[in-house]
PDB file of C-alpha atoms in Angstrom:
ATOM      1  CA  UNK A   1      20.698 -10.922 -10.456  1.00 76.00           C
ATOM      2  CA  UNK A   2      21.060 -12.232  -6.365  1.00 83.00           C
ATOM      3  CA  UNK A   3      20.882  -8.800  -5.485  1.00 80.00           C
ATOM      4  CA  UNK A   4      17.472  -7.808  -7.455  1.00 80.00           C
ATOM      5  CA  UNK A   5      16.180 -10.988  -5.805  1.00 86.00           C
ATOM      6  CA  UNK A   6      17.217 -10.477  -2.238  1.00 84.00           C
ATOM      7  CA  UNK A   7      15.704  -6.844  -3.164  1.00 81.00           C
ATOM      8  CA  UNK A   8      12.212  -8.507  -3.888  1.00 82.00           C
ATOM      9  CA  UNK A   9      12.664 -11.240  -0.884  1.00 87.00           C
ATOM     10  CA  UNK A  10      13.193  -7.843   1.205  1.00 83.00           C
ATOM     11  CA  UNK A  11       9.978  -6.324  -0.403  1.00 81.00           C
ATOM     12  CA  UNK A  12       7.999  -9.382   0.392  1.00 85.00           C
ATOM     13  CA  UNK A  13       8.686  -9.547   3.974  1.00 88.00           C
ATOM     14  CA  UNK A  14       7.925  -5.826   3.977  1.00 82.00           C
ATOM     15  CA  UNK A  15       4.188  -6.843   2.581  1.00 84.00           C
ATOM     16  CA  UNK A  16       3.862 -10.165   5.055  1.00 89.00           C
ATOM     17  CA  UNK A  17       4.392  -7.454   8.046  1.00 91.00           C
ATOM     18  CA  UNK A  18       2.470  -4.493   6.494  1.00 90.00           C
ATOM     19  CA  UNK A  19      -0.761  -6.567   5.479  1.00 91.00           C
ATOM     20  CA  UNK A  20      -2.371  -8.011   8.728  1.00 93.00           C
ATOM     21  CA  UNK A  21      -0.899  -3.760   9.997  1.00 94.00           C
ATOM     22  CA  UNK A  22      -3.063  -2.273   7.576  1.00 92.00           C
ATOM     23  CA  UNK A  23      -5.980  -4.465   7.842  1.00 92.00           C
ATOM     24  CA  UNK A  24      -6.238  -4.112  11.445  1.00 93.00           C
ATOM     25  CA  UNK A  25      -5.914   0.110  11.470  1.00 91.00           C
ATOM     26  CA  UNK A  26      -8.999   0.093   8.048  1.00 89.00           C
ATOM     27  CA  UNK A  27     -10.856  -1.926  10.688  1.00 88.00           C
ATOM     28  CA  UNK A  28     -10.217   0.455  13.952  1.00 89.00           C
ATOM     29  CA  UNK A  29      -9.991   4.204  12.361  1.00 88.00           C
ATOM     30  CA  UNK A  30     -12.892   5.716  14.660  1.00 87.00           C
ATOM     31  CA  UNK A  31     -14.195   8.209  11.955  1.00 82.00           C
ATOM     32  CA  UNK A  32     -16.756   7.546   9.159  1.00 82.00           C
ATOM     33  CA  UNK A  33     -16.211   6.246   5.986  1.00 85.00           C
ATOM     34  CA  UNK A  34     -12.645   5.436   7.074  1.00 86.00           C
ATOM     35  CA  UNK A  35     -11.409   3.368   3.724  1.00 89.00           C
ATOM     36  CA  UNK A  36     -12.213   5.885   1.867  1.00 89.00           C
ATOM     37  CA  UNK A  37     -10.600   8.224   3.931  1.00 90.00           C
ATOM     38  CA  UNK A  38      -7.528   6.156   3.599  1.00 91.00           C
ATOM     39  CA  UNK A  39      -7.576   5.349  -0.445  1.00 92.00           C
ATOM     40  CA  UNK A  40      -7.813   8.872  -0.834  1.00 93.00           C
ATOM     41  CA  UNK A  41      -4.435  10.202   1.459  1.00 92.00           C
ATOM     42  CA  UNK A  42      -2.867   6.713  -0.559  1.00 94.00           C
ATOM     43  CA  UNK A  43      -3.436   7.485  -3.588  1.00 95.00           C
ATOM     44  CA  UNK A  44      -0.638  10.155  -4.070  1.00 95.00           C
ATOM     45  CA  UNK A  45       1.732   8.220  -2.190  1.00 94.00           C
ATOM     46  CA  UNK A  46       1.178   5.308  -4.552  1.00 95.00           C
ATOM     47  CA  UNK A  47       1.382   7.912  -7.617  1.00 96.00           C
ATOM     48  CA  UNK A  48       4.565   9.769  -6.111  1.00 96.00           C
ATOM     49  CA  UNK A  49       6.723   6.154  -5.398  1.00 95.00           C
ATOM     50  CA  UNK A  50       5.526   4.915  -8.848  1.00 95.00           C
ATOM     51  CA  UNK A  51       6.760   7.562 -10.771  1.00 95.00           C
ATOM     52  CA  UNK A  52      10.172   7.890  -8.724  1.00 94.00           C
ATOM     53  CA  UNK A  53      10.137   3.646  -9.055  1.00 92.00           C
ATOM     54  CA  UNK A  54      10.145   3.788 -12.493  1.00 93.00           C
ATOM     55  CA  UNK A  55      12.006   6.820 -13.333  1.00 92.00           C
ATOM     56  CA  UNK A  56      15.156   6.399 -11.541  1.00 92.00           C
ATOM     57  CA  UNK A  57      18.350   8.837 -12.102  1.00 92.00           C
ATOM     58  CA  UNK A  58      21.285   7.013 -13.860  1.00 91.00           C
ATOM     59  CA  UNK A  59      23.412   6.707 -10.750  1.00 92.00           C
ATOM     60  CA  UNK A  60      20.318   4.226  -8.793  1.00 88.00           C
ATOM     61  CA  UNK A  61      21.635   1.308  -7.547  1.00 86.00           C
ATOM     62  CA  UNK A  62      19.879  -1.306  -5.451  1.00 84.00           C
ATOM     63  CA  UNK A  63      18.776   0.673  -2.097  1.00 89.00           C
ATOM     64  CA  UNK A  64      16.773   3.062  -4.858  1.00 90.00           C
ATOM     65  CA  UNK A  65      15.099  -0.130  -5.941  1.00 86.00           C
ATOM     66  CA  UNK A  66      14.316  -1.524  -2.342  1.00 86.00           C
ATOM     67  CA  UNK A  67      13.360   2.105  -1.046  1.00 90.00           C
ATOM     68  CA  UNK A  68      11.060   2.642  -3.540  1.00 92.00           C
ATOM     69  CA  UNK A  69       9.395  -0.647  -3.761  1.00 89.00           C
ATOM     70  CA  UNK A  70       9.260  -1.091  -0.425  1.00 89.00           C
ATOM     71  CA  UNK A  71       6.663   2.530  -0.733  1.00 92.00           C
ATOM     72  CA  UNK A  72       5.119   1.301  -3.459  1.00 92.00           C
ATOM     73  CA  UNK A  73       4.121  -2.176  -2.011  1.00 90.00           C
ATOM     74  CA  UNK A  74       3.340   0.124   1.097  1.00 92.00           C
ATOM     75  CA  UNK A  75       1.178   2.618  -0.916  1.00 93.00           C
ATOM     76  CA  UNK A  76      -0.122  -0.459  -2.587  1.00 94.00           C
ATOM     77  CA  UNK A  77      -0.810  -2.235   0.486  1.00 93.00           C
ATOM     78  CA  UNK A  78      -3.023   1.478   2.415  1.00 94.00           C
ATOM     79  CA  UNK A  79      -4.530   1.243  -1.108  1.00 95.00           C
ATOM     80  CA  UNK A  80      -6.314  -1.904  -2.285  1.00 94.00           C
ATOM     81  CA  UNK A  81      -7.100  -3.669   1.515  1.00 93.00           C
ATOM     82  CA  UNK A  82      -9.437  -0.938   2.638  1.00 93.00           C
ATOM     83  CA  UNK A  83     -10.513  -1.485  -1.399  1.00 93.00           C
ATOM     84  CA  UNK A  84     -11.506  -4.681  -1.174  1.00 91.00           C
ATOM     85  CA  UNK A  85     -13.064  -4.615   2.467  1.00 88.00           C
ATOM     86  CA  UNK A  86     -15.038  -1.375   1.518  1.00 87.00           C
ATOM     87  CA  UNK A  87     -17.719  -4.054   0.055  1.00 83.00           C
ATOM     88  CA  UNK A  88     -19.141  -5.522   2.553  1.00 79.00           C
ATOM     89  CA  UNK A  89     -19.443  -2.136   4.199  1.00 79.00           C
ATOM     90  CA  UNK A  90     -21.376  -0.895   1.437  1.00 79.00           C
ATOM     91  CA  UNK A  91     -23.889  -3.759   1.465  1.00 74.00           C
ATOM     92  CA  UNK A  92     -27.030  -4.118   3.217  1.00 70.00           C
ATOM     93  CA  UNK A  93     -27.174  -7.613   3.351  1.00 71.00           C
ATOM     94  CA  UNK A  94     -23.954  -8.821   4.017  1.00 61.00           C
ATOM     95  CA  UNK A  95     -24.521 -11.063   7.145  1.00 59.00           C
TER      96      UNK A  95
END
């Protein structure tokens, strides 16, 4: 049980560090439409450390848990931030 949670505690930090990151390169890719650009290269990342998160082999022990959570809150992360600041792209009348 300590381990899973120092294994989440890890995956956490991961996220605090990797937010503000992602945010910052969805805001400064110098191409058009660059969140989509970025959900769409995500989005089998997110599918491939999913599946391998929740199908582990028999022998996984805790560094299969952090490796692939720490991808999946990673693919999670390049995923829903450009998401969620796509809208205000997409609207005329924002300001």
């Amino acid at each position: 049980m300590a381990l899973r949670l120092a294994v989440n505690k890890l995956m956490k930090v991961g996220d605090v560090i990797s937010d503000p990151l992602v945010g910052w390169l969805s805001d400064h890719l110098p191409f058009r439409q660059r969140r989509k650009w970025m959900i769409i290269i995500t989005t089998p990342l997110l599918m491939f450390s999913i599946t391998n998160l929740f199908s582990p082999p028999s022998d996984a022990g805790a560094l299969w848990l952090l490796a692939w959570s720490l991808l999946t809150y990673l693919g999670w992360t390049l995923y829903i931030v450009p998401y969620t600041a796509w809208g205000a792209e997409l609207s005329g009348d924002y300001d």
